[in-house]
PDB file of C-alpha atoms in Angstrom:
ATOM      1  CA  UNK B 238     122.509  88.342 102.586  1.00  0.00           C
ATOM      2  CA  UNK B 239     122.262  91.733 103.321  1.00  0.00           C
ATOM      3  CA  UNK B 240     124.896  91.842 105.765  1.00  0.00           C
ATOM      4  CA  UNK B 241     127.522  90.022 102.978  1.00  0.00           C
ATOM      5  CA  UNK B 242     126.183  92.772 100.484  1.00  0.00           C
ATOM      6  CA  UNK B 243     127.211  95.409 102.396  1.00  0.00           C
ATOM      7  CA  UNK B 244     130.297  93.456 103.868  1.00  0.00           C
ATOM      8  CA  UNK B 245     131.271  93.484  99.883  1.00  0.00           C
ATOM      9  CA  UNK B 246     130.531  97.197  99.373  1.00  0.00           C
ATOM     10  CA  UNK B 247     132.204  98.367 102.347  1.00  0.00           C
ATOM     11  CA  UNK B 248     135.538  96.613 100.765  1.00  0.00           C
ATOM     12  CA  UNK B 249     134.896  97.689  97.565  1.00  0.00           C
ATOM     13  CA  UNK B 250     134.678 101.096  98.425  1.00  0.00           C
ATOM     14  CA  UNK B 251     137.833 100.800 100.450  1.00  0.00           C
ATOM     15  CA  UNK B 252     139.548 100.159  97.408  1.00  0.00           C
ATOM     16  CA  UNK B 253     138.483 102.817  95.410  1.00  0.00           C
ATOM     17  CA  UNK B 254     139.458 105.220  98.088  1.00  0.00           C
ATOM     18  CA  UNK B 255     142.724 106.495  98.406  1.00  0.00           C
ATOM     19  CA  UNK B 256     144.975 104.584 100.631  1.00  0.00           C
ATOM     20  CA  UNK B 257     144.286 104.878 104.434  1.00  0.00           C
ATOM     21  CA  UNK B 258     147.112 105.833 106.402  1.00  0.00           C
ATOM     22  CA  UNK B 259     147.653 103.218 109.333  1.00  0.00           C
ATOM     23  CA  UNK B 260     150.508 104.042 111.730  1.00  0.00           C
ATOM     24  CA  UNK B 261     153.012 101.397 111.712  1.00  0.00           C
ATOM     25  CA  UNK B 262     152.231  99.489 108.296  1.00  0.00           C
ATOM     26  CA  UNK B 263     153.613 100.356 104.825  1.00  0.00           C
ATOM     27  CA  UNK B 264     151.641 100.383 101.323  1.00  0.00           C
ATOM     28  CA  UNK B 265     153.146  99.452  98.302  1.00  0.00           C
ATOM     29  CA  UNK B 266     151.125  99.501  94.978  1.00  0.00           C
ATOM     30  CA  UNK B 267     151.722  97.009  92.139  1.00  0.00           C
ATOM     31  CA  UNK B 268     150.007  94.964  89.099  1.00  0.00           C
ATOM     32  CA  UNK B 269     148.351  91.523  90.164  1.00  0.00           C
ATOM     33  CA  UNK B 270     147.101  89.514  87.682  1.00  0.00           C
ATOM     34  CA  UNK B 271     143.589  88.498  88.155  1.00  0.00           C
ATOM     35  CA  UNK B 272     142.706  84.691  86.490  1.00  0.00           C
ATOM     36  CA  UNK B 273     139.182  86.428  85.728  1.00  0.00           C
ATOM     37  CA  UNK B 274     139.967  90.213  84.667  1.00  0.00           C
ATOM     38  CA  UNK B 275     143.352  90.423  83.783  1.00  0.00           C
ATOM     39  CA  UNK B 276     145.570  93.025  85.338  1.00  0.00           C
ATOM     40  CA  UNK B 277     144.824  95.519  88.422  1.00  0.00           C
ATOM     41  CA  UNK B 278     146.169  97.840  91.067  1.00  0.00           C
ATOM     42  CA  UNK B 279     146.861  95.784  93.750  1.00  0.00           C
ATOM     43  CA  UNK B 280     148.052  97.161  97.399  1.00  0.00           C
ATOM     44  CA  UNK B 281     149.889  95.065  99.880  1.00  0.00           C
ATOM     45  CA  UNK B 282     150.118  96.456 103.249  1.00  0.00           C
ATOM     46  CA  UNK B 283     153.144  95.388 105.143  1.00  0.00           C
ATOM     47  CA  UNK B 284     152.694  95.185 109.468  1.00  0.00           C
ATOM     48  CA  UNK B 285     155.721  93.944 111.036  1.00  0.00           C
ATOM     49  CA  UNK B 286     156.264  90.840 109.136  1.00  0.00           C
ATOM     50  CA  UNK B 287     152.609  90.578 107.851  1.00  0.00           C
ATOM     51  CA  UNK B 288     151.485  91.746 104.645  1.00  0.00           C
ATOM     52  CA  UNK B 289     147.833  91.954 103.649  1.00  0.00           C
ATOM     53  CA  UNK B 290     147.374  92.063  99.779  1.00  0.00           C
ATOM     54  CA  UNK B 291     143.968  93.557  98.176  1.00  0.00           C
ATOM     55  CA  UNK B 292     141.428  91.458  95.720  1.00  0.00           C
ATOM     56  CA  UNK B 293     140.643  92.727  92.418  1.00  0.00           C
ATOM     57  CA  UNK B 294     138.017  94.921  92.631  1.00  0.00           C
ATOM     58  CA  UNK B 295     136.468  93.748  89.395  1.00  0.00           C
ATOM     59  CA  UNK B 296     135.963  90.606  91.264  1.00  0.00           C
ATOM     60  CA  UNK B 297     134.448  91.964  93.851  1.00  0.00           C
ATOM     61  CA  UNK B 298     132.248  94.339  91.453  1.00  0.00           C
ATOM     62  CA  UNK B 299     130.993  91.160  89.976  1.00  0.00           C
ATOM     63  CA  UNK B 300     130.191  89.575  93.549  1.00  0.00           C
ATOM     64  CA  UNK B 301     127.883  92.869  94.586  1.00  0.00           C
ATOM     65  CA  UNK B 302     126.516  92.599  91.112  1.00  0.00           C
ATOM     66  CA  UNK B 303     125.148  88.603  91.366  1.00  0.00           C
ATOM     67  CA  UNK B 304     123.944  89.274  95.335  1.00  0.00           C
ATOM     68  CA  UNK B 305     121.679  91.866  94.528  1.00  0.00           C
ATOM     69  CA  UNK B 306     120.029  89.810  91.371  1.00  0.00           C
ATOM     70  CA  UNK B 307     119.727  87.523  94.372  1.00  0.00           C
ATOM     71  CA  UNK B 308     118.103  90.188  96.464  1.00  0.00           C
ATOM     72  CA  UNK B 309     115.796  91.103  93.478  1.00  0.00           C
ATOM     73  CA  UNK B 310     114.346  87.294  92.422  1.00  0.00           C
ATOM     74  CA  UNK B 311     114.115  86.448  96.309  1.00  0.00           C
ATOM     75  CA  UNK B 312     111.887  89.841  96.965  1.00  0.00           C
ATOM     76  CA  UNK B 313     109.517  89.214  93.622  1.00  0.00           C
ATOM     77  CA  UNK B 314     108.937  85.808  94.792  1.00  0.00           C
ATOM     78  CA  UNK B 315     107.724  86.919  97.650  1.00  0.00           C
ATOM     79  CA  UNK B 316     105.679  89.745  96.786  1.00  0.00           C
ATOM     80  CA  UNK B 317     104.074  87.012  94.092  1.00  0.00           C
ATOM     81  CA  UNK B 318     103.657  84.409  97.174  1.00  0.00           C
ATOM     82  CA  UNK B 319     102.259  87.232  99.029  1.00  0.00           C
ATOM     83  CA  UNK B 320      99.862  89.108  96.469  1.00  0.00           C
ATOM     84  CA  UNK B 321      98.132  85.583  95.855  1.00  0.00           C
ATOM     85  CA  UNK B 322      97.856  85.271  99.578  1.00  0.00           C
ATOM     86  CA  UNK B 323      96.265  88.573  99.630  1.00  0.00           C
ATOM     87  CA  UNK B 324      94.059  87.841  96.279  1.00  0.00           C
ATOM     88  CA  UNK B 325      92.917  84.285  98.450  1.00  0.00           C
ATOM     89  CA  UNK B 326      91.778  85.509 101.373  1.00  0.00           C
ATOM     90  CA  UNK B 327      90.122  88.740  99.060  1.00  0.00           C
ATOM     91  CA  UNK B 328      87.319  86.103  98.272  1.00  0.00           C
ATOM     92  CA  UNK B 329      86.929  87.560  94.781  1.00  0.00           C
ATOM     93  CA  UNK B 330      83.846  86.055  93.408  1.00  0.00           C
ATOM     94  CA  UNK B 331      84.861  83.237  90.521  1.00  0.00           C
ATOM     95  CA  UNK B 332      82.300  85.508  88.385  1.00  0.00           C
ATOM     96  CA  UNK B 333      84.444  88.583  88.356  1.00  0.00           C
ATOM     97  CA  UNK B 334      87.693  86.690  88.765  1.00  0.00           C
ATOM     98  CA  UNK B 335      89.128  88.089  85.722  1.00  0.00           C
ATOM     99  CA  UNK B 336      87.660  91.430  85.998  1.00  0.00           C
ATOM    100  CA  UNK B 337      90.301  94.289  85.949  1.00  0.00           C
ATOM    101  CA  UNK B 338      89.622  97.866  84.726  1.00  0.00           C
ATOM    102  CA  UNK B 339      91.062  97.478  81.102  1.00  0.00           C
ATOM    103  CA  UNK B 340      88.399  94.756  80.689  1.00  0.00           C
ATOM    104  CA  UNK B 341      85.346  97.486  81.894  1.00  0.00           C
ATOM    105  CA  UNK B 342      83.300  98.833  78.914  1.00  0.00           C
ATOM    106  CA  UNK B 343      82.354 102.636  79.488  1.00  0.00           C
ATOM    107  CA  UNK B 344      78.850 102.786  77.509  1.00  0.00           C
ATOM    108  CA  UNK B 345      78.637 105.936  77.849  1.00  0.00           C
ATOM    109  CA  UNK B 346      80.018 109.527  79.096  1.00  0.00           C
ATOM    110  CA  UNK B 347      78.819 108.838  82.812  1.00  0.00           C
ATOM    111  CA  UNK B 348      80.177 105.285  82.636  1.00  0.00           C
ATOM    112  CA  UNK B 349      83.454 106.695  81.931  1.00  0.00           C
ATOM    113  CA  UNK B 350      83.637 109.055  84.485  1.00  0.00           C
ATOM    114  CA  UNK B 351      83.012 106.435  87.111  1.00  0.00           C
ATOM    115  CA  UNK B 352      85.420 104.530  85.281  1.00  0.00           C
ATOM    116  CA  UNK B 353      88.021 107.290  85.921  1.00  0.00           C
ATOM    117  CA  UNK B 354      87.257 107.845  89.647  1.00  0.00           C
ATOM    118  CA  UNK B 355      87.713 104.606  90.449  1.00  0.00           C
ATOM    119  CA  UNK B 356      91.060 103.961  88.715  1.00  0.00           C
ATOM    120  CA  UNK B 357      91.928 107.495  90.801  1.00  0.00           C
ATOM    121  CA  UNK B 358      91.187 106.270  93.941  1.00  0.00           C
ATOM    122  CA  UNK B 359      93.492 102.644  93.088  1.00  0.00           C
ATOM    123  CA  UNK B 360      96.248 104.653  91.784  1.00  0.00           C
ATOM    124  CA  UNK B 361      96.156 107.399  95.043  1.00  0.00           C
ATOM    125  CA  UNK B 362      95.640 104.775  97.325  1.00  0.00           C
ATOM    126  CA  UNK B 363      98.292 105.385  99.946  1.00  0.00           C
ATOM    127  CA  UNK B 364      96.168 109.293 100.774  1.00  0.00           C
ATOM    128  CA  UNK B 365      93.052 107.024 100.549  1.00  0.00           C
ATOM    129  CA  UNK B 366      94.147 104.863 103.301  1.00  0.00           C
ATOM    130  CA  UNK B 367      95.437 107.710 105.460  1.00  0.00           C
ATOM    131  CA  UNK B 368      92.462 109.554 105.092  1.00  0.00           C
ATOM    132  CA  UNK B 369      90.430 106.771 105.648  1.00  0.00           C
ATOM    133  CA  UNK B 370      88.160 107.897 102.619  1.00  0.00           C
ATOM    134  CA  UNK B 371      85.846 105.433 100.834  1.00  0.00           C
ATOM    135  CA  UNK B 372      83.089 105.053  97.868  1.00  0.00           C
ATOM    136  CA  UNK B 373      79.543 104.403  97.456  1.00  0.00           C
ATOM    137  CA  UNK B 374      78.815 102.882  94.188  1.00  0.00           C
ATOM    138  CA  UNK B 375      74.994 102.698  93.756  1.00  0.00           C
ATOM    139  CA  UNK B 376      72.459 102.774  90.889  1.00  0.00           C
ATOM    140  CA  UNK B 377      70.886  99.860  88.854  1.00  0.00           C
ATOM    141  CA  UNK B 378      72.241  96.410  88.289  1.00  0.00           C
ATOM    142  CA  UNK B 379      74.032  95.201  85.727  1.00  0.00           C
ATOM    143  CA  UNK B 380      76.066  98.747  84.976  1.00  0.00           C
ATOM    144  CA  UNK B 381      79.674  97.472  86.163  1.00  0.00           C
ATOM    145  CA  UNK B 382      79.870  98.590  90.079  1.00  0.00           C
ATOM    146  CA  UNK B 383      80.783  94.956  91.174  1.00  0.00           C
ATOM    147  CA  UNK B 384      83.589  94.774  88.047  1.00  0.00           C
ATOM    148  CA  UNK B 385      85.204  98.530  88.970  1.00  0.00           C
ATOM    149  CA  UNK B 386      84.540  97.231  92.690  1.00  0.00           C
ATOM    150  CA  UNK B 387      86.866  93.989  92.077  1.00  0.00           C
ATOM    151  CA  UNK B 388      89.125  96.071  89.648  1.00  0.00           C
ATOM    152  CA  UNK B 389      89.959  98.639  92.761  1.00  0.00           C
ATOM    153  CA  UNK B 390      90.427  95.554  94.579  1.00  0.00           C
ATOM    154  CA  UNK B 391      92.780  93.703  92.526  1.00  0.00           C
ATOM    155  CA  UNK B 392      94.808  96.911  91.916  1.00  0.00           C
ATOM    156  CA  UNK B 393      95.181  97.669  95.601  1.00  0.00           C
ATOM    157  CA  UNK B 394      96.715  94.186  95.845  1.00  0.00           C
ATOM    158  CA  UNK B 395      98.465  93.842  93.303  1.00  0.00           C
ATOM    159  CA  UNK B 396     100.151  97.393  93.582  1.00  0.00           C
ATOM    160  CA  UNK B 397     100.207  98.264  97.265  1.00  0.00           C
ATOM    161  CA  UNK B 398      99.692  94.721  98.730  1.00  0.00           C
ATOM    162  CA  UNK B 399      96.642  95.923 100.296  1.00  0.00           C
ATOM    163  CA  UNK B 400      94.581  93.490 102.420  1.00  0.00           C
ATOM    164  CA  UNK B 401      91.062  93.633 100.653  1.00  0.00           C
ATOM    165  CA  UNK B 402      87.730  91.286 101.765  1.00  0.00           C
ATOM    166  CA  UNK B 403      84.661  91.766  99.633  1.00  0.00           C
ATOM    167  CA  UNK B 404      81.721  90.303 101.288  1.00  0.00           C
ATOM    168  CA  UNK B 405      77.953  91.436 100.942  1.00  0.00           C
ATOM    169  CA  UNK B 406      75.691  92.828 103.858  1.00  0.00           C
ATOM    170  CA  UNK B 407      73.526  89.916 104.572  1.00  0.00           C
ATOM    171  CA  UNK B 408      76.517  87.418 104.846  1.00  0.00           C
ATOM    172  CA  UNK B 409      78.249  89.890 107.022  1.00  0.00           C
ATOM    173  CA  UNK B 410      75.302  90.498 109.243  1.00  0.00           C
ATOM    174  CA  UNK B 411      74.636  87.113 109.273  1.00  0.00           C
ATOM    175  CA  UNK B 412      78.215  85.924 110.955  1.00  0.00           C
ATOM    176  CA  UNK B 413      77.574  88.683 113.472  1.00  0.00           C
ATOM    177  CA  UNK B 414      74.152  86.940 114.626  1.00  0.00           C
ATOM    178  CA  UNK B 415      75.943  83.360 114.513  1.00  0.00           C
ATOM    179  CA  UNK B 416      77.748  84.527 117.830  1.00  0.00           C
ATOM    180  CA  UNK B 417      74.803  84.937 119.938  1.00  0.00           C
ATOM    181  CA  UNK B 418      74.709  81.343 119.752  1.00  0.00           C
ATOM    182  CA  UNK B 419      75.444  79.354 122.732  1.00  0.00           C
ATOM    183  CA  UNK B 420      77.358  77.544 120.329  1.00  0.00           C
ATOM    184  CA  UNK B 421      78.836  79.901 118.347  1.00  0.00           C
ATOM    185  CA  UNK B 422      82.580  79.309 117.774  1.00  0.00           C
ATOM    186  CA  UNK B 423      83.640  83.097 117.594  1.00  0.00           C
ATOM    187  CA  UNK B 424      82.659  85.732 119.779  1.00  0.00           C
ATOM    188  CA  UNK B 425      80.837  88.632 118.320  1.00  0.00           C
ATOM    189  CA  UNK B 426      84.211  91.056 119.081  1.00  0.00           C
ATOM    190  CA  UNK B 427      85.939  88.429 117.163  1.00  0.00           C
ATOM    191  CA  UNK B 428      83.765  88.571 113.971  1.00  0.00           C
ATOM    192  CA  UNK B 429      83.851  92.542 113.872  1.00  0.00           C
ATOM    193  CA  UNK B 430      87.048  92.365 114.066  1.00  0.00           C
ATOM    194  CA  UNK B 431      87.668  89.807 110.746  1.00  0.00           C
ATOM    195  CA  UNK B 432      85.522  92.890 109.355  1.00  0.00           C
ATOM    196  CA  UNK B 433      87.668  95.636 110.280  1.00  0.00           C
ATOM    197  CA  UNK B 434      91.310  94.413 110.428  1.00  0.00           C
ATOM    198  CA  UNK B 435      91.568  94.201 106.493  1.00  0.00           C
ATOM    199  CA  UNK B 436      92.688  97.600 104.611  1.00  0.00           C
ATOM    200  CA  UNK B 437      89.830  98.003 102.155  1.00  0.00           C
ATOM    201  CA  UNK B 438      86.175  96.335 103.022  1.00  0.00           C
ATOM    202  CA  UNK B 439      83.790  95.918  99.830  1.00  0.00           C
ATOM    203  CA  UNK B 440      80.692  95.020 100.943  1.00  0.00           C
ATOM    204  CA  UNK B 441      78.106  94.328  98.207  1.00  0.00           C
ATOM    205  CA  UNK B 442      74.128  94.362  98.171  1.00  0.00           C
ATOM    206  CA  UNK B 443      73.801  96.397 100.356  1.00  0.00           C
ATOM    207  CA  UNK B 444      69.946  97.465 101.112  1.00  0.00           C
ATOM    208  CA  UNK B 445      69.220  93.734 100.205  1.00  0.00           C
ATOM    209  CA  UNK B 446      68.996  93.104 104.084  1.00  0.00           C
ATOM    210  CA  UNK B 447      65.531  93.590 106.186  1.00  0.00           C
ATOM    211  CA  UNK B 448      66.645  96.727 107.537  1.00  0.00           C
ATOM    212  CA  UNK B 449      65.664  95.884 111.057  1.00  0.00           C
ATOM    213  CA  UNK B 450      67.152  97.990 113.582  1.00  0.00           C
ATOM    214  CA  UNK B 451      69.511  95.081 114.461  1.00  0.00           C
ATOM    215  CA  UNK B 452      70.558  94.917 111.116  1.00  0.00           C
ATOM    216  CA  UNK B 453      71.491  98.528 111.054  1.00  0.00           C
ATOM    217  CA  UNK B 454      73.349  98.562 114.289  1.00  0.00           C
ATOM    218  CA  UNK B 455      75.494  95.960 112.967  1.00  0.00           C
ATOM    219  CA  UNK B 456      76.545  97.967 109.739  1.00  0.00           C
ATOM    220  CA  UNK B 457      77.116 101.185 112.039  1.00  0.00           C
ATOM    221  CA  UNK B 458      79.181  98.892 114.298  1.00  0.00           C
ATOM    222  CA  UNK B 459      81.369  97.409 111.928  1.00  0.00           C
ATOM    223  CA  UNK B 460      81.923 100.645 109.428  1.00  0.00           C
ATOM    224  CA  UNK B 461      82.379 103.381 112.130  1.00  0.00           C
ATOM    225  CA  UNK B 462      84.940 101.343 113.865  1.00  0.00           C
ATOM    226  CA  UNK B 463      86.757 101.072 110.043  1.00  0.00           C
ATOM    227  CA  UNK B 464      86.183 105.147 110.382  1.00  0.00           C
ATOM    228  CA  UNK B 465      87.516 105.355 113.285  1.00  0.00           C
ATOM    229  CA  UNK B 466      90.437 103.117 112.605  1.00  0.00           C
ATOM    230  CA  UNK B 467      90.625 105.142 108.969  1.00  0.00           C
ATOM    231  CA  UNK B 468      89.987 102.043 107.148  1.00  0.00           C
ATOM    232  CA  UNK B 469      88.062 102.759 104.062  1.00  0.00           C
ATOM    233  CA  UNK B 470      85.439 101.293 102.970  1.00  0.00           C
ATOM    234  CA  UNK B 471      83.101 100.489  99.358  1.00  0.00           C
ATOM    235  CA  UNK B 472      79.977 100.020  99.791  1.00  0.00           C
ATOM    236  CA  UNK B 473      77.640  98.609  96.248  1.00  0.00           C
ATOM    237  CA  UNK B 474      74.231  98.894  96.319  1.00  0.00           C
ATOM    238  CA  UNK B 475      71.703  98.898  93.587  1.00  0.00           C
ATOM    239  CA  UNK B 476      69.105 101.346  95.439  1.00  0.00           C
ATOM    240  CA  UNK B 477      69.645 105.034  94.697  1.00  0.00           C
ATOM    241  CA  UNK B 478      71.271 107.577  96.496  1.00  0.00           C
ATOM    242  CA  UNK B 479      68.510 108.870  98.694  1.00  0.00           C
ATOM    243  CA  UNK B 480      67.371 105.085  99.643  1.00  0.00           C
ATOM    244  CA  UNK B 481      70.700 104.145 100.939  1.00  0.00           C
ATOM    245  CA  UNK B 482      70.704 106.626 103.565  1.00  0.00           C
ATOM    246  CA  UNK B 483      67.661 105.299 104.464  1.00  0.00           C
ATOM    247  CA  UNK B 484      68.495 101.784 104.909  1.00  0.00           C
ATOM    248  CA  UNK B 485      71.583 101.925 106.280  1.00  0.00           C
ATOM    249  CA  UNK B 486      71.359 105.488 107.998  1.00  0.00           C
ATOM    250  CA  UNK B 487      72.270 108.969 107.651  1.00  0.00           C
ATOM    251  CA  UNK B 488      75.372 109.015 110.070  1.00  0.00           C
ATOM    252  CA  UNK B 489      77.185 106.038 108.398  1.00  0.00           C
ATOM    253  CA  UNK B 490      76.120 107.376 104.593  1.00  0.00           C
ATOM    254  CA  UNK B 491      77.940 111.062 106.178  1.00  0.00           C
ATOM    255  CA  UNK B 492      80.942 108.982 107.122  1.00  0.00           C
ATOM    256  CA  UNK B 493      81.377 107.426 103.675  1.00  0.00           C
ATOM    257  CA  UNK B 494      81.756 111.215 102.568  1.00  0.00           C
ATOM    258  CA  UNK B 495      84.676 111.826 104.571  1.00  0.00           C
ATOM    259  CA  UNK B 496      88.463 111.633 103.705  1.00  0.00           C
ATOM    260  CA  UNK B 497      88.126 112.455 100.145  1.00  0.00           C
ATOM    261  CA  UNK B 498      85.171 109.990  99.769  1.00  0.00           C
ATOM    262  CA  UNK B 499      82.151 110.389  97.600  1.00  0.00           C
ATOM    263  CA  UNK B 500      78.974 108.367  96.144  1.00  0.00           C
ATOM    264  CA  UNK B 501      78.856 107.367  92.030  1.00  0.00           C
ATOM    265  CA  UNK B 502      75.751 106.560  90.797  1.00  0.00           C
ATOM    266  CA  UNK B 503      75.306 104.000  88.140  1.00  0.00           C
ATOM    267  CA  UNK B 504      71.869 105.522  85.930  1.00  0.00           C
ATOM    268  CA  UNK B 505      72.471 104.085  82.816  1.00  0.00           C
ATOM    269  CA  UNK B 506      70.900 100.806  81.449  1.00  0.00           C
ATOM    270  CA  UNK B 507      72.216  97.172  82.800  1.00  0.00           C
ATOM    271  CA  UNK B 508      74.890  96.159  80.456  1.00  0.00           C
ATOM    272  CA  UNK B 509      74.033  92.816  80.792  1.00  0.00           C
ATOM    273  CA  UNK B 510      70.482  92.814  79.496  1.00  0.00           C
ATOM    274  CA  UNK B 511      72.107  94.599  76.072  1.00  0.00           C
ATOM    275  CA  UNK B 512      75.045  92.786  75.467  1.00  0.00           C
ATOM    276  CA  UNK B 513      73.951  89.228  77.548  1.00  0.00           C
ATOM    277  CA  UNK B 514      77.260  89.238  79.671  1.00  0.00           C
ATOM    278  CA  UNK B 515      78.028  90.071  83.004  1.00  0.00           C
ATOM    279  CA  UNK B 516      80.119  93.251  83.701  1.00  0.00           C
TER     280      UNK B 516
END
């Protein structure tokens, strides 16, 4: 379609040009009658005894026109096939299906802020992603860090057509230990890999793991090889600052820093407990 579209335009273009001089052919101009638009300059180029006589551009105006609403409905359905493809394999929890940032409720002057940041980091996400720089969001439960979590998400998709997974530590941890099964299915290569091929990783409750030195290997595995790759990463925990860098480690909380990333902390009083609704 592409091709014809440009076929067209080429041809069009031609005939709003000036007449090309050909050695051995003659151009006369006239008015054609068109059974669509009416009159227009028509050329007829005479070679030897055959004469070539030019559409009406109108015609051919109307052609280009119709193609490229074509183009356009053909390229929306599949972005729409393609961001629910993307939102699928996202494994957004049915819990925060609907969540999106105009739905968050700032209670307050901090929730706001983090509220902000977030809706930053969706809307520059193309310096994100070549930075490679992710988010911490940590603090108590029940203050919105899963709903601005899925929001980013959702965005990302929706906007950029981002590949997104949001998982949480123990699950993640746990398909990593499922390959040192003599019957595991997947090799344990294979499994990072699922982790670190998508765009953005969210990876909730994190610190809910043991913390075993297994455990923590396993995290450093899968995110430094996103930092390495510059794949950013979100991680949501409800311990504070200083606790996540000691459950999951100093070097990958110094990572998270990097590439324009940063840690939000979530003080404030659950939400949920107030207003008996998730957020």
């Amino acid at each position: 379609m592409r091709e014809r579209l440009q076929h067209l335009q080429d041809r069009l273009n031609r005939l709003n040009a000036p007449v090309e001089a050909i050695a051995g052919t003659e151009v006369t101009v006239s008015t054609a009658e068109c059974p669509e638009n009416g009159p227009f300059e028509q050329r007829c180029r005479t070679f030897r005894y055959v004469q070539t006589y030019s559409e009406c551009p109108r015609c051919l105006e109307t052609t280009i026109t119709e193609i490229k609403l074509q183009m356009q409905r053909s390229q929306r359905r599949k972005k729409q096939a393609l961001v629910q493809a993307l939102l699928k394999n996202a494994h957004i929890p049915p819990r925060f299906e609907h969540a999106c940032f105009e739905s968050y409720q700032p209670v307050n002057a901090q929730a706001r802020q983090c509220l902000a940041i977030c809706q930053r980091y969706a809307e520059h996400w193309p310096t994100r992603r070549a930075q490679g720089g992710g988010l911490v969001l940590c603090g108590r439960p029940g203050t919105g860090k899963n709903h601005l979590a899925v929001s980013m998400a959702k965005s990302l998709i929706q906007t950029h057509q981002a590949s997104v997974l949001l998982t949480d530590a123990l699950q993640m941890i746990r398909a990593v230990k499922n390959t040192w099964s003599k019957t595991a299915e997947k090799t344990e290569t294979r499994v990072i890999q699922d982790y670190v091929r998508p765009d953005l990783l969210i990876l909730d409750e994190v610190g809910v793991q043991f913390g075993t030195e297994a455990e923590k290997i396993i995290l450093f595995d899968i995110l430094n090889a996103r930092y390495e790759q510059l794949k950013p990463s979100v991680l949501i925990s409800n311990l504070a600052p200083a606790e996540m860098a000691d459950c999951i480690g100093e070097r990958v909380m110094d990572r998270m820093q990097e590439g324009g990333g940063g840690t939000l902390a979530f003080t404030w009083d659950s939400y949920r407990q107030r207003k008996g609704q998730c957020v």
